[in-house]
Structures are given as structure tokens and as C-alpha cells.
Coordinates of C-alpha atoms (C1' of nucleotides) in Angstrom, one line a residue:
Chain A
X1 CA -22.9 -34.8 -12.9
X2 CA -18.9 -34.2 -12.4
X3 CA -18.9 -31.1 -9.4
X4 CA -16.5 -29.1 -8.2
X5 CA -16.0 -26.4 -5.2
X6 CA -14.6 -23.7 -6.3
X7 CA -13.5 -21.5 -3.3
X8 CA -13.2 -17.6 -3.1
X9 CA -11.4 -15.8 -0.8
X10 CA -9.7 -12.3 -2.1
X11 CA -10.6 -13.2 -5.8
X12 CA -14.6 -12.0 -5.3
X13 CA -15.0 -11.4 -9.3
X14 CA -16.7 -13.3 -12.0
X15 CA -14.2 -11.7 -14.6
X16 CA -10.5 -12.8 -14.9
X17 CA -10.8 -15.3 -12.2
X18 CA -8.4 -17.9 -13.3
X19 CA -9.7 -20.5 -10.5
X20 CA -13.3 -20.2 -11.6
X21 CA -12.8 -21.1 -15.5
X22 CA -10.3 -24.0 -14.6
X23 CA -13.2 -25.0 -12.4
X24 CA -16.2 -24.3 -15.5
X25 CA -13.1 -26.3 -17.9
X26 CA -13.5 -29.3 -16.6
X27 CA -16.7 -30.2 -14.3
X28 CA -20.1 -29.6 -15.5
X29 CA -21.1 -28.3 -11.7
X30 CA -19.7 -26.1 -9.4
X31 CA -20.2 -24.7 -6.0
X32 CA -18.8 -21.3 -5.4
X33 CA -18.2 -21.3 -1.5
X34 CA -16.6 -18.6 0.9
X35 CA -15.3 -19.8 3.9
X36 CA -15.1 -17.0 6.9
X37 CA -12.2 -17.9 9.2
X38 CA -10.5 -15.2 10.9
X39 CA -8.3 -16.6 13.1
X40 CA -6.2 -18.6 10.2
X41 CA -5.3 -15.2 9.4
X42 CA -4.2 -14.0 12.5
X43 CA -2.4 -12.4 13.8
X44 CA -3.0 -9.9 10.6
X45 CA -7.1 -10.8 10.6
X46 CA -8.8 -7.8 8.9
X47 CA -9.5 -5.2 10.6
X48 CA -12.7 -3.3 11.1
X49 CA -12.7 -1.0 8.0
X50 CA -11.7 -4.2 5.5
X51 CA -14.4 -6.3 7.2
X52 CA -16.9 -3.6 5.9
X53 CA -15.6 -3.7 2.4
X54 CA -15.8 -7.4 2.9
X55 CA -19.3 -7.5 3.4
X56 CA -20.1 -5.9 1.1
X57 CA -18.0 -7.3 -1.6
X58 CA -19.7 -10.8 -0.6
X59 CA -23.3 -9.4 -1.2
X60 CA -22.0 -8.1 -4.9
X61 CA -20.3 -11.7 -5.3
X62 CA -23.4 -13.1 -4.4
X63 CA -25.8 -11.0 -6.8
X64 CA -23.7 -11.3 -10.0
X65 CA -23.2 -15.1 -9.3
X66 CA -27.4 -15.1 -9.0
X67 CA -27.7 -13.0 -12.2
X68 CA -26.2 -15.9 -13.6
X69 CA -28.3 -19.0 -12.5
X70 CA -25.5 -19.5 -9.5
X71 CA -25.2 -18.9 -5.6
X72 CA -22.6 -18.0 -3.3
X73 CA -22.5 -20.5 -0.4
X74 CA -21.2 -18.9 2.8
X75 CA -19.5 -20.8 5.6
X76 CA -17.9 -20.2 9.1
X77 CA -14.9 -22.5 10.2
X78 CA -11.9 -24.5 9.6
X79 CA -11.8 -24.0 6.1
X80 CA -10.2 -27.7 5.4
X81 CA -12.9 -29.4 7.1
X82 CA -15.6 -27.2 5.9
X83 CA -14.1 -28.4 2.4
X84 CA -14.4 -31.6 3.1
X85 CA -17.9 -31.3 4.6
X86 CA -19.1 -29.6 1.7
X87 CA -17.1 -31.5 -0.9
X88 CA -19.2 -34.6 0.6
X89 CA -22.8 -33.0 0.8
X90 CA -22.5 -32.0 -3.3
X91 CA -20.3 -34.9 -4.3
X92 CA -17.5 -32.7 -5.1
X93 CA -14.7 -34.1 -6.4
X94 CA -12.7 -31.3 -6.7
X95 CA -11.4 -27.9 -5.5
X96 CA -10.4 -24.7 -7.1
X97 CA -9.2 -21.6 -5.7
X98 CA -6.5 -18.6 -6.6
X99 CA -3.5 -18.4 -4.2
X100 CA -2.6 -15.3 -1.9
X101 CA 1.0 -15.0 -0.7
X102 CA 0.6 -13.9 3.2
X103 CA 2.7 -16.5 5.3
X104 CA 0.1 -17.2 7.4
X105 CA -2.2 -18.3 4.3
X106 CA 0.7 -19.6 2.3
X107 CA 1.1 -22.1 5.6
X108 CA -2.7 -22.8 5.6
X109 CA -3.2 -23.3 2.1
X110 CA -0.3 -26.2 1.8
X111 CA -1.5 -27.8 4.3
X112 CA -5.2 -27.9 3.2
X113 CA -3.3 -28.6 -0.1
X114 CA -2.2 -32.0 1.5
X115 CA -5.6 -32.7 3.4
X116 CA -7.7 -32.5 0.1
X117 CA -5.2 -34.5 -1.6
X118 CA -4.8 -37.4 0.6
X119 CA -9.0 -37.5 1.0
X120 CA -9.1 -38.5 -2.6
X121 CA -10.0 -34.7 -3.8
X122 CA -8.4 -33.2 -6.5
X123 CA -7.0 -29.8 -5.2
X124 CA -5.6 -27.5 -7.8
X125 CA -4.6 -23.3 -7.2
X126 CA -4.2 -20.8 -9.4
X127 CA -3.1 -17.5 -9.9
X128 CA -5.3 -14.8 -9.8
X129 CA -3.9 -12.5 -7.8
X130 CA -0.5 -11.2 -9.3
X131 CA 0.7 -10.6 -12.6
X132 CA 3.8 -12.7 -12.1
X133 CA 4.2 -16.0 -9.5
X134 CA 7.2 -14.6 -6.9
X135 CA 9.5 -17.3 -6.8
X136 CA 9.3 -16.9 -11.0
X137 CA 11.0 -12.9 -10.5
X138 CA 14.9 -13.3 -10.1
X139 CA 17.6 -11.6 -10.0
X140 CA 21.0 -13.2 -11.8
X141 CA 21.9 -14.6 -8.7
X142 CA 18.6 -16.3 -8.3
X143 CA 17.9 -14.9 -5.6
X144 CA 14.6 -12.1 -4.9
X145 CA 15.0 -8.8 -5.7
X146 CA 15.1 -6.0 -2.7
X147 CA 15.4 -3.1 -5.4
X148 CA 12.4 -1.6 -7.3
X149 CA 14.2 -0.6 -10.5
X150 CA 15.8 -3.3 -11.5
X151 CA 12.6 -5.5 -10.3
X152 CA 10.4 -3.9 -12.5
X153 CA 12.6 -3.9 -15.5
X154 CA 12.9 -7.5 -15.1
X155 CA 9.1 -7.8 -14.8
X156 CA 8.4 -5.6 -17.5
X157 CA 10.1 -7.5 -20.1
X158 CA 7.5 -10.3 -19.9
X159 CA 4.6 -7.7 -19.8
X160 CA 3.9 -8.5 -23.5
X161 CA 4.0 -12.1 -22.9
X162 CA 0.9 -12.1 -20.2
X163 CA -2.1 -13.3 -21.4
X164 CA -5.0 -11.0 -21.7
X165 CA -7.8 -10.7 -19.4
X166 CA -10.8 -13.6 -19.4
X167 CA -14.1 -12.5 -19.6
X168 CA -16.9 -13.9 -16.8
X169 CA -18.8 -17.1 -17.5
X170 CA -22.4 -16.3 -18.9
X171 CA -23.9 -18.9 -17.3
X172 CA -23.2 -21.0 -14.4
X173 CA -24.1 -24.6 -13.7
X174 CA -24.2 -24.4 -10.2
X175 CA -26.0 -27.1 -7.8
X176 CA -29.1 -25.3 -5.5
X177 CA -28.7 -26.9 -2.5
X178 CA -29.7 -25.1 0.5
X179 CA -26.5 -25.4 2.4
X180 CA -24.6 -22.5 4.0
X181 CA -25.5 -19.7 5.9
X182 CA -26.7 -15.9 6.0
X183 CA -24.4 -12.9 5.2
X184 CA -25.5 -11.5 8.2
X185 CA -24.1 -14.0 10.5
X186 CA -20.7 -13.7 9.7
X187 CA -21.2 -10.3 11.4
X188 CA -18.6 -8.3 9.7
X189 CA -20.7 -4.7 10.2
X190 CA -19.7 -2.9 13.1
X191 CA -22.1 -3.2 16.1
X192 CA -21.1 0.9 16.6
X193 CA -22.4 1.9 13.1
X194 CA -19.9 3.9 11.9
X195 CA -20.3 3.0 8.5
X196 CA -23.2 4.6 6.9
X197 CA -21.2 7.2 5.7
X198 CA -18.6 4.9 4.1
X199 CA -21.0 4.0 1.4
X200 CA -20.9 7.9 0.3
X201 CA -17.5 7.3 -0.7
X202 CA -17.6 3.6 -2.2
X203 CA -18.9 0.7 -4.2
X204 CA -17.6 -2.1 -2.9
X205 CA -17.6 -5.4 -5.6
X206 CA -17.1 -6.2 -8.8
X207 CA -19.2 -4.2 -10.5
X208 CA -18.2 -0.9 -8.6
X209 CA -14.8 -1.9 -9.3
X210 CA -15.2 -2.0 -13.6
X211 CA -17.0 1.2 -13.2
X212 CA -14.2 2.8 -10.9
X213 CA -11.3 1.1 -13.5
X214 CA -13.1 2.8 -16.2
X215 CA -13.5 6.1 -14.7
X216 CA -10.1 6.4 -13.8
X217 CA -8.6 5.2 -17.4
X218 CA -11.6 7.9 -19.2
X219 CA -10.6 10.9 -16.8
X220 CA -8.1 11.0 -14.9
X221 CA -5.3 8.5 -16.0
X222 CA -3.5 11.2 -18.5
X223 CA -3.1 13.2 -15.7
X224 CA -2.1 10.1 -13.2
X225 CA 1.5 11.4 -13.5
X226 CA 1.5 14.6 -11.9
X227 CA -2.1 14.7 -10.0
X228 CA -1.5 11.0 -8.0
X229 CA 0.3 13.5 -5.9
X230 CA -2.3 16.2 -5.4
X231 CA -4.4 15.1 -2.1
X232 CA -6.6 18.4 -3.5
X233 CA -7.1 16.7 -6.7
X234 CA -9.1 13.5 -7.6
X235 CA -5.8 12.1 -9.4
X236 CA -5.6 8.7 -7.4
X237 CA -7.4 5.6 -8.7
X238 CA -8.8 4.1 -5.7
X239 CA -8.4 1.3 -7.0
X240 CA -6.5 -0.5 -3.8
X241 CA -9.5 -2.0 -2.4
X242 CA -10.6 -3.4 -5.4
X243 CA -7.7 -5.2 -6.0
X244 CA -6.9 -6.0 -2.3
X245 CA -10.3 -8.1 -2.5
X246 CA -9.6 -9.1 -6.0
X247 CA -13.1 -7.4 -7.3
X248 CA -10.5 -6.6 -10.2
X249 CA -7.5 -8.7 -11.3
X250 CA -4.1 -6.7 -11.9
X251 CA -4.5 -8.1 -15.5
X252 CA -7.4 -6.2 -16.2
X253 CA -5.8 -3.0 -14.5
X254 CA -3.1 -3.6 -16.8
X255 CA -4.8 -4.2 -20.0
X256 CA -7.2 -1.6 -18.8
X257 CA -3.9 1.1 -19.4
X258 CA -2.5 -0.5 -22.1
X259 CA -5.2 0.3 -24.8
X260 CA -3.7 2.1 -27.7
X261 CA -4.6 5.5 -27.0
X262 CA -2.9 5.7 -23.5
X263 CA 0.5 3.6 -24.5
X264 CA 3.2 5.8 -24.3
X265 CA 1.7 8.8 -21.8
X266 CA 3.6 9.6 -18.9
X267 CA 0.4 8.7 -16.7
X268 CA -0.6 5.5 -18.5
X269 CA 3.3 4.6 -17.8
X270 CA 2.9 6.0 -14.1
X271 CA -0.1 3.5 -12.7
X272 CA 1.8 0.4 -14.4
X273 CA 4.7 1.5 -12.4
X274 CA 2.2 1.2 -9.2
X275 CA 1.0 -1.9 -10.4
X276 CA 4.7 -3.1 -10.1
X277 CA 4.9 -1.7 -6.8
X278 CA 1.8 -4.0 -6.0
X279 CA 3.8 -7.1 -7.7
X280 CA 6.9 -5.8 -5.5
X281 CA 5.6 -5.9 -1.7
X282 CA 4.0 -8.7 -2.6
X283 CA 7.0 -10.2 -3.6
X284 CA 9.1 -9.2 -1.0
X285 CA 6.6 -10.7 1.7
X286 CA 6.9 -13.9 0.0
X287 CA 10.4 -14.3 0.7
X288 CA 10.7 -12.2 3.8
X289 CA 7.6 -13.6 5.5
X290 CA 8.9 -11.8 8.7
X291 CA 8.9 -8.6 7.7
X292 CA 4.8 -8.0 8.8
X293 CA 6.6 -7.2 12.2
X294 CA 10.4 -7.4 12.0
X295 CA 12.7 -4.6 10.0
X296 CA 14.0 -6.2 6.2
X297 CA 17.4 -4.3 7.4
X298 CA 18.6 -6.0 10.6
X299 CA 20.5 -2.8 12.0
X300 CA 17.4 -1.4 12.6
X301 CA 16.2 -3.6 15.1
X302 CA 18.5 -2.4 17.7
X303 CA 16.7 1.5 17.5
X304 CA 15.2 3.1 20.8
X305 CA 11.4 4.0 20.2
X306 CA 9.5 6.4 21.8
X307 CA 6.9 5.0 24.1
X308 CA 3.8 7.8 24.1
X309 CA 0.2 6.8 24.4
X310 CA -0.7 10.2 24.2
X311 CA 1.1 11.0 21.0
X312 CA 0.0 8.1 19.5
X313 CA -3.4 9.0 20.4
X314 CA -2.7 12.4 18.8
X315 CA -1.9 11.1 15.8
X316 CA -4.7 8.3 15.3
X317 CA -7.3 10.7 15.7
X318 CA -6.0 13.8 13.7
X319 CA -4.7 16.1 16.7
X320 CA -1.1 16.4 15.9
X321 CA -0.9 20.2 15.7
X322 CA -0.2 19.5 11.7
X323 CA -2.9 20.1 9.7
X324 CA -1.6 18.0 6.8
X325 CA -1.1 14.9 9.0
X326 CA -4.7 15.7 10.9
X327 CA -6.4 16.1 7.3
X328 CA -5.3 12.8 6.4
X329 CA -5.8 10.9 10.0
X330 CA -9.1 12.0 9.3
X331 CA -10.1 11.6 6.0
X332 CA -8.9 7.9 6.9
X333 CA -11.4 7.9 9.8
X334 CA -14.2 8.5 7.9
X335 CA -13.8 7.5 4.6
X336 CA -11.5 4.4 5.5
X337 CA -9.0 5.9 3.0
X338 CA -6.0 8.2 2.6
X339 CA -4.2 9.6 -0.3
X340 CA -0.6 8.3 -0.4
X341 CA 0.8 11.5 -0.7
X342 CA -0.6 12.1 2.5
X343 CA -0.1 8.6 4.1
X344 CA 3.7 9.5 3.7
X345 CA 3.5 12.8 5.4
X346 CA 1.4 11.3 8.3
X347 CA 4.1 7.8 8.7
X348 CA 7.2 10.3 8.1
X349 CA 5.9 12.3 10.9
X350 CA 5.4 9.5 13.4
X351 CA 8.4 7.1 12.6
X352 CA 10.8 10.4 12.4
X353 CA 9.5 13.1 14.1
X354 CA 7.9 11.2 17.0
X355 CA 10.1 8.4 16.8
X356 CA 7.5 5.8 17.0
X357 CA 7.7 2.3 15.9
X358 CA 6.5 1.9 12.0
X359 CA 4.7 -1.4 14.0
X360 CA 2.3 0.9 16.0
X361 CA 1.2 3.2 12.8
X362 CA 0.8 -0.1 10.7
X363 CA -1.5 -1.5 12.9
X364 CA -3.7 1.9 13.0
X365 CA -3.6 1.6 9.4
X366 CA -4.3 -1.8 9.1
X367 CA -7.3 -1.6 11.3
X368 CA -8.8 1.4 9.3
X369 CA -8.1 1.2 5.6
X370 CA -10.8 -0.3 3.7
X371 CA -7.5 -1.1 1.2
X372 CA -5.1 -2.7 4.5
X373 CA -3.4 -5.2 2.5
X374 CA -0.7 -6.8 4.4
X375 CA 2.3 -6.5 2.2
X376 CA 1.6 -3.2 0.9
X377 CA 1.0 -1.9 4.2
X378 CA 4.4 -3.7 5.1
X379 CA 6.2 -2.1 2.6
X380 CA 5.0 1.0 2.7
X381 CA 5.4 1.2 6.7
X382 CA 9.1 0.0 6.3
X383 CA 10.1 2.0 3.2
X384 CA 8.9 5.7 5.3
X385 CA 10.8 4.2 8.7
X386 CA 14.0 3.3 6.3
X387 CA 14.4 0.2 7.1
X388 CA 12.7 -1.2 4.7
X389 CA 13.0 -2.0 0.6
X390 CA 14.9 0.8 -1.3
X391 CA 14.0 2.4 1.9
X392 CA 14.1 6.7 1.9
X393 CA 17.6 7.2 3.3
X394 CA 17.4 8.4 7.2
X395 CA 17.9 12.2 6.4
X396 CA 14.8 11.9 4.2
X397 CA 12.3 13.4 6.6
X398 CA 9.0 15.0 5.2
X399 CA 8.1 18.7 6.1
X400 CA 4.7 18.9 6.7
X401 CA 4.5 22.2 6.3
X402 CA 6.4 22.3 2.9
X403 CA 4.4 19.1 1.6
X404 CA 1.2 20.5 2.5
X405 CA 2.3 23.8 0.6
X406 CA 3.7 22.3 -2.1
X407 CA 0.7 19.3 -2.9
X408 CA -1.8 21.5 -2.1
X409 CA -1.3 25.1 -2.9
X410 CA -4.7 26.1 -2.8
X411 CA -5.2 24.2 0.8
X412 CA -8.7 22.6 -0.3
X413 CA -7.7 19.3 0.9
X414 CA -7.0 21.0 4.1
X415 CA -10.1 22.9 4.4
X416 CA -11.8 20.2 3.8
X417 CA -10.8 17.9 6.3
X418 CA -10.1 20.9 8.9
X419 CA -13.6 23.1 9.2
X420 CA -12.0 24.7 12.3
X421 CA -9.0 26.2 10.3
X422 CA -11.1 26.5 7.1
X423 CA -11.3 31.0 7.6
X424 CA -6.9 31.0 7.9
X425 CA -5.3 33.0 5.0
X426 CA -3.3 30.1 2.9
X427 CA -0.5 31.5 4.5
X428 CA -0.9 30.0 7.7
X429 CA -3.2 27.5 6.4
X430 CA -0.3 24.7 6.8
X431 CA 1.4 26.3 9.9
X432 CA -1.3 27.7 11.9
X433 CA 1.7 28.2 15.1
X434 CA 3.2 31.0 13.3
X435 CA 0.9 32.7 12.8
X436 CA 0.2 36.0 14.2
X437 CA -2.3 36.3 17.2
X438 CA -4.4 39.0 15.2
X439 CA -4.9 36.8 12.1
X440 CA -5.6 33.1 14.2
X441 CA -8.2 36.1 16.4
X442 CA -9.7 37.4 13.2
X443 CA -10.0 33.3 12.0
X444 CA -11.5 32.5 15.2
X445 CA -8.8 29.7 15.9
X446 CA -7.3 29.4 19.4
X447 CA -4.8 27.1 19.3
X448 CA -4.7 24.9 22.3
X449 CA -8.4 25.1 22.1
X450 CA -10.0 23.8 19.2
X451 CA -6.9 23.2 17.3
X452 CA -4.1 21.8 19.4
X453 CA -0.7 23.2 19.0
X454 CA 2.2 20.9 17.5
X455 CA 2.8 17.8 19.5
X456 CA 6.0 17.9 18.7
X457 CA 8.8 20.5 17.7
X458 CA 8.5 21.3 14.2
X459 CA 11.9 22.2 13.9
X460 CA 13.5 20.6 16.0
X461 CA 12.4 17.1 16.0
X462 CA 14.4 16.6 12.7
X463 CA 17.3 17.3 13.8
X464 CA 16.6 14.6 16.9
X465 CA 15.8 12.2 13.7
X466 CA 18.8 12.8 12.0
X467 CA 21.1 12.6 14.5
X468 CA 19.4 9.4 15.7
X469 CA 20.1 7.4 12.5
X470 CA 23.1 8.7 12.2
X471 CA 23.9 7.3 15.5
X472 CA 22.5 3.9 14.1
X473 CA 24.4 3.4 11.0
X474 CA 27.8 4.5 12.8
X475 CA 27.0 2.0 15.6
X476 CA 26.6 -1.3 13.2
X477 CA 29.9 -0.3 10.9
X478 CA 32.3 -2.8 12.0
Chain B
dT1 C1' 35.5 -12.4 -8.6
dT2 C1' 35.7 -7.8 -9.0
dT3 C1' 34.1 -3.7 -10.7
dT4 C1' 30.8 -0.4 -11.8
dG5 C1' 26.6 2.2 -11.9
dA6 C1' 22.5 3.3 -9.8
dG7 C1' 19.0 3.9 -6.3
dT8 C1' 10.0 6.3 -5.9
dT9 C1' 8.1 10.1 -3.7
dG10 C1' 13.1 15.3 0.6
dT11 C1' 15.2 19.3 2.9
dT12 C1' 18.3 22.9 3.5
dC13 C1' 21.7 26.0 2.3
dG14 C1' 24.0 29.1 -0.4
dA15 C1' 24.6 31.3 -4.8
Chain C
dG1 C1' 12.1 33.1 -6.3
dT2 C1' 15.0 29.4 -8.4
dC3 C1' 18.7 26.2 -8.9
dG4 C1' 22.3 22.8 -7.8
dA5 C1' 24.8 20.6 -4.3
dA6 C1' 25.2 18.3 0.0
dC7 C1' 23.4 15.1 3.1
dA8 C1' 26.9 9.9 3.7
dA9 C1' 28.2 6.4 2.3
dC10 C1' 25.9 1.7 1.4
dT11 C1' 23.8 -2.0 -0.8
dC12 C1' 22.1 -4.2 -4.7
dA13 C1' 22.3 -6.1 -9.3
dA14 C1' 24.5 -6.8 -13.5
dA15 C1' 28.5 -6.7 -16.5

DNA sequence: TTTTGAGTTGTTCGA
DNA sequence: GTCGAACAACTCAAA
């Protein structure tokens, strides 16, 4: 009986999953193994919030591959000798598995690459992850691209060209030995159970993920356009995590907005745009591997940060004085996600207006977002602080006051995150400091008390930003 | 090689 | 209240 390993990591789907029907192709036997090993990932290991999602998405793995006469074998370890070790308990002769682009596991993987190889195993990846390879997207030059526009067009004129979507195995041959141990002992729950409310908010696995891609392209995707900008509105997808762990290939999001009836609509057109954003920061942390912690644009490495515990502190857990940036700290607190609007508002106001580093809210994020994906959260992180990717130019600072008023004109997002503001007229709603004593009296808001006051000068804290940068870009011109 | 056109997501000011 | 221009040049990518 010809076997082969076939080994999951962010590709925790039956559907689409390139590695897993090269696998069923060609051996008769295969052994679906996930290896738990932290530390290769370090020093971007997931954080708390993504190692709930994880263990979740693991059980799911688990049930659909049982529904199907398989098992997922868990592990803990060095995943190349826990390879090896299993490859030699199943008489394995093989190993399958799709590729992720994060230097770290780019390092790891070519090396276990090498180790399989020379111990007789065949060792072949795949992609699963991305709907084009990055070293495949050039510019004329030959070189990567660093501009979204002309990235995407490139991309877009192989779109037709992809091949569709495969559907899941039926039926699995897979071999029932005991090995392997219990979910719980990778002990990705928190010990502080924070988490019960998570579930409230999400479905973590494969199946959760077809029912959320479906949802999204039956109601909401016409609208994607104009209401993926409405924090008040349930415009976004949600789709991040689900892709993050590969419950859902980009493939299937694409094909997914591709049917007939959508081609053509400014939303359909809208969410493959942010699929190609996806495909870009991916990209992009391919070739600039040391971007996770170091500015794309050099000049920007020579900037004075603020140094602030307490601000930062402010920030993290939704005290800023802001209600648009506290609604979002703390709808990311609970529900482990944020709605991008809102995660540029809240990074606008803490790389510009408090002038911390983008590293410091990029970690807070990372450790919080069920979605923290290490190039998005790279890109996104550098693109607010400017120095990034087709970065927003330095005078592009967010008013959080203006956004707020403008994304949410009827302030439900904000009433819903801040019950202690909920009984302010809209016209304060988003700048509770100006308002007059009588009406925060009448509201029953004190501001200092319940609601801190702005950590920072609303007004004048751009300024300070502006002149800043401005100080930067005159200082490198030679 | 040089030239040319263009670039996710904003704010403020003045008409 | 709405609209266009200025912000400040710079870098990227393609012709």
C-alpha cells in the first residue's frame, strides 16, 4: 500500500487543497498530519486570538476529515523530524503540503525540503495559498512590484487563465493508526477564558467558512462597494480568518464572485480588488522579508517616536478620549476583529497623532486579531505610518471625528461599542469634548470619569504630524 | 535612456 | 451645505 503524509498547516480545508489531491493522485494512502511548532515561527508565533481560531479550525479539520473515513493526526515538535518519525511508523514515502511565504517559514520549509529529500522521501509543495506564485508577478524590469495599480492589472490579466476551484475528496484512504496526540494538549485555549464569547461572533473551519463565502456573495456583495466602509453596516466579508487559516482558498473566493450574475457590479469588482490586496502584501513580504519590523522606505527609519506606556495603554484598551478609535479597540477586544475602516482610524491615530511606532500597534494587533496574518498586518501597519507600499502621503492624517461622522452617520457602531456615551445627541456622539456641560449632564457622561477626555490634542496633534514628516522628507533630499 | 503619466481609503480652506 | 484645489513633490512602471 503506496502512503503518503500529507501535511497541513494554514490550508485546514478538504476543498481546493492543491497538496491534498496531488497526495490522493498518486498514493493509495495518506496521512493528514499537523505539526504544532511555535517557535519556527517566531518571532511572529500567533498570538492569543489566532491560537483560538486555531483550535478550533483543527477540531473542524478533524470532523470533515472523520466524515470521510480519515483522521487528523496531531503532533508537537520539530516539524522535520516529526516527518521523519511519522514518515517511518506508516511507511510513508512521501510528503505533501501547500507553501506559505513568511520568511521565517520560507527558511524552514527549504530546509525541511532538503532533509526529506536526502532521507530518500519524496517531498513535493504546492500552492494553495495565493492565486499567483510571487516570484511569477513582475514588473518589465523584472523586478517586484511596490505599486498596487499596476500590480493588479498585471495580475488581472491572467485571472481568466486560473483554473477553477477543486472540489474535496469523497472518500479518504487514510491509515488508522493510533499515533498522535489530543487537541487539547497542544493547549492553544487561553487558561484566562476569555473566549466564550468569541464563538457568538464566529465559526471557525471549513465549513463556517463556505457558509460565511456564501452569505456574503447572496447579501451583501452588491453592496460590498460602498458598505465595506460602513463599520455601522454588516458590509465586510469577514472572510480574513478564513483565508488566513486557509479554511477557504482565494480561488474559491474568487470564483465565488465571479458567477455570472455578479460580473460586472461595482461590488463583485470591489472584493476582487481586496483579494489582490491579499496577493499584494503577500507579495511584497516575499521579496522584502524585512519589512515584519523594518520601514519598506529607508528614510523612515531615521524618525523620533514617542515613547508612552500610558498612551499606548490608552489606546490598546479603548480609552483614547475618541470614541471611534475606543469603539474599534474594543470591538477588537472582544470579538478578536475590527472593521478596516476603523482599523485605519485607530493606526492613523497612533502612528500620527501620538507618534508611536507602527511596530508597537502591529504587535497589539497581531496578538488580538483572530485574522493577524503577517503580511497583511505588515502592509497595512506600514501603508497608515507612510512608509510603507503606495503608502498615504504624510499629510494624509485621519480625523476621527470626521470619519466617525461620515462612516457612521447614525453613530450605531458607536453606541454599540460605547454604552457609556450611548444617551449623547449624534451631535456630540463623535466629539463628546465639545460638547456643552448641560447636554454631557443631561447624558449622564463626565468626562474624565467614565469617559476619559482626549489623550491627545485633537487639533493640534496634526499639525505636530505634519510638520514632523515634513521635517523627514526635507532632511533625506540630498 | 529618457520621458511621461499616475498613484486605495484625507483634510482644510475658500469660493 | 457643496465643490475644487492645495497639500509637495516623489517614486514607480511602462512606453
Amino acid at each position: 500500500m503506496k502512503t503518503a503524509i500529507v501535511w497541513f498547516r494554514r490550508d485546514l480545508r478538504l476543498t481546493d487543497n492543491p497538496a491534498l489531491e496531488a497526495a490522493l493522485g498518486q498514493f493509495e494512502n495518506v496521512v493528514a498530519l499537523y505539526i504544532h511548532a511555535p517557535d519556527e515561527e517566531a518571532p511572529w508565533a500567533p498570538g492569543a486570538a489566532s491560537r483560538w481560531w486555531l483550535h478550533h479550525s483543527l477540531a473542524a479539520l478533524s470532523e470533515s476529515l472523520a466524515a470521510r473515513g480519515g483522521r487528523l493526526r496531531l503532533e508537537r515538535g520539530d516539524s522535520g523530524q516529526v516527518l521523519l518519525q511519522v514518515a517511518r511508523q506508516t511507511g510513508a514515502q512521501a510528503v505533501f503540503w501547500n507553501r506559505l511565504y513568511e520568511p521565517a517559514l520560507v527558511r524552514r520549509d527549504t530546509a525541511i525540503k532538503q532533509l526529506l529529500t536526502e532521507s530518500g522521501l519524496q517531498a513535493t509543495s504546492c500552492n494553495g495559498a495565493l492565486l499567483f506564485e510571487p516570484w511569477t508577478v513582475k514588473t518589465g524590469g523584472g523586478g517586484p512590484y511596490k505599486v498596487f495599480t499596476p500590480f493588479w492589472r498585471s495580475c488581472q490579466r491572467d485571472l481568466s487563465a486560473l483554473v477553477a476551484p477543486r472540489p474535496a475528496p469523497t472518500r479518504l484512504s487514510c491509515t488508522s493508526d493510533g499515533g498522535g496526540i489530543e487537541l487539547q494538549a497542544l493547549e492553544l485555549l487561553p487558561r484566562i477564558r476569555w473566549d466564550v464569547g468569541m464563538s457568538r461572533h464566529w465559526q471557525p473551519g471549513e465549513v463556517g467558512a463556505l457558509a460565511r463565502l456564501d452569505q456574503f456573495v447572496e447579501a451583501a456583495v452588491l453592496r460590498y462597494d460602498e458598505d465595506r466602509n460602513r463599520p455601522d453596516r454588516p458590509g465586510s466579508s469577514r472572510l480574513s480568518p478564513h483565508l488566513h487559516f486557509g479554511e477557504l482558498s482565494p480561488r474559491q473566493a474568487l470564483a465565488a464572485a465571479s458567477r455570472p450574475d455578479l460580473t460586472g457590479s461595482a461590488g463583485a469588482e470591489s472584493f476582487i480588488r481586496e483579494l489582490g490586496w491579499r496577493e499584494f502584501a503577500h507579495h511584497l513580504l516575499y521579496h522584502f522579508p524585512h519589512t515584519t519590523d523594518a520601514p519598506l522606505d529607508g528614510r523612515f527609519t531615521g524618525l523620533e517616536w514617542q515613547d508612552d506606556p500610558a498612551a499606548l495603554a490608552a489606546w490598546q484598551r479603548g480609552r483614547t478620549g475618541f470614541p471611534i478609535v475606543d469603539a474599534g479597540m474594543r470591538e477588537l477586544w472582544e470579538t478578536g476583529w475590527m472593521h478596516n475602516r476603523v482599523r485605519m482610524i485607530v493606526a492613523s491615530l497612533l502612528t500620527k497623532n501620538l507618534f508611536m511606532r507602527w511596530q508597537d500597534g502591529a504587535r497589539w494587533f497581531w496578538d488580538t486579531l483572530v485574522d493577524a496574518d503577517l503580511a497583511a498586518n505588515t502592509l497595512g501597519w506600514q501603508w497608515t505610518a507612510g512608509c510603507g507600499a503606495d503608502a498615504a502621503p504624510y499629510y494624509r492624517v485621519f480625523n476621527p471625528v470626521l470619519q466617525a461622522e461620515k462612516f457612521d452617520p447614525e453613530r450605531q457602531y458607536l453606541r454599540r461599542w460605547l454604552p457609556e456615551l450611548a444617551a449623547l445627541p449624534d451631535k456630540w456622539l463623535a466629539r463628546p469634548w465639545e460638547a456643552p456641560s448641560e447636554v454631557l449632564g443631561k447624558a449622564g457622561v463626565t468626562l474624565g470619569n467614565q469617559y476619559p477626555l482626549p489623550v491627545v490634542d485633537p487639533r493640534g496633534s496634526r499639525d505636530d504630524a505634519l510638520r514632523r514628516f515634513e521635517r523627514l522628507t526635507s532632511m533625506s533630499r540630498p
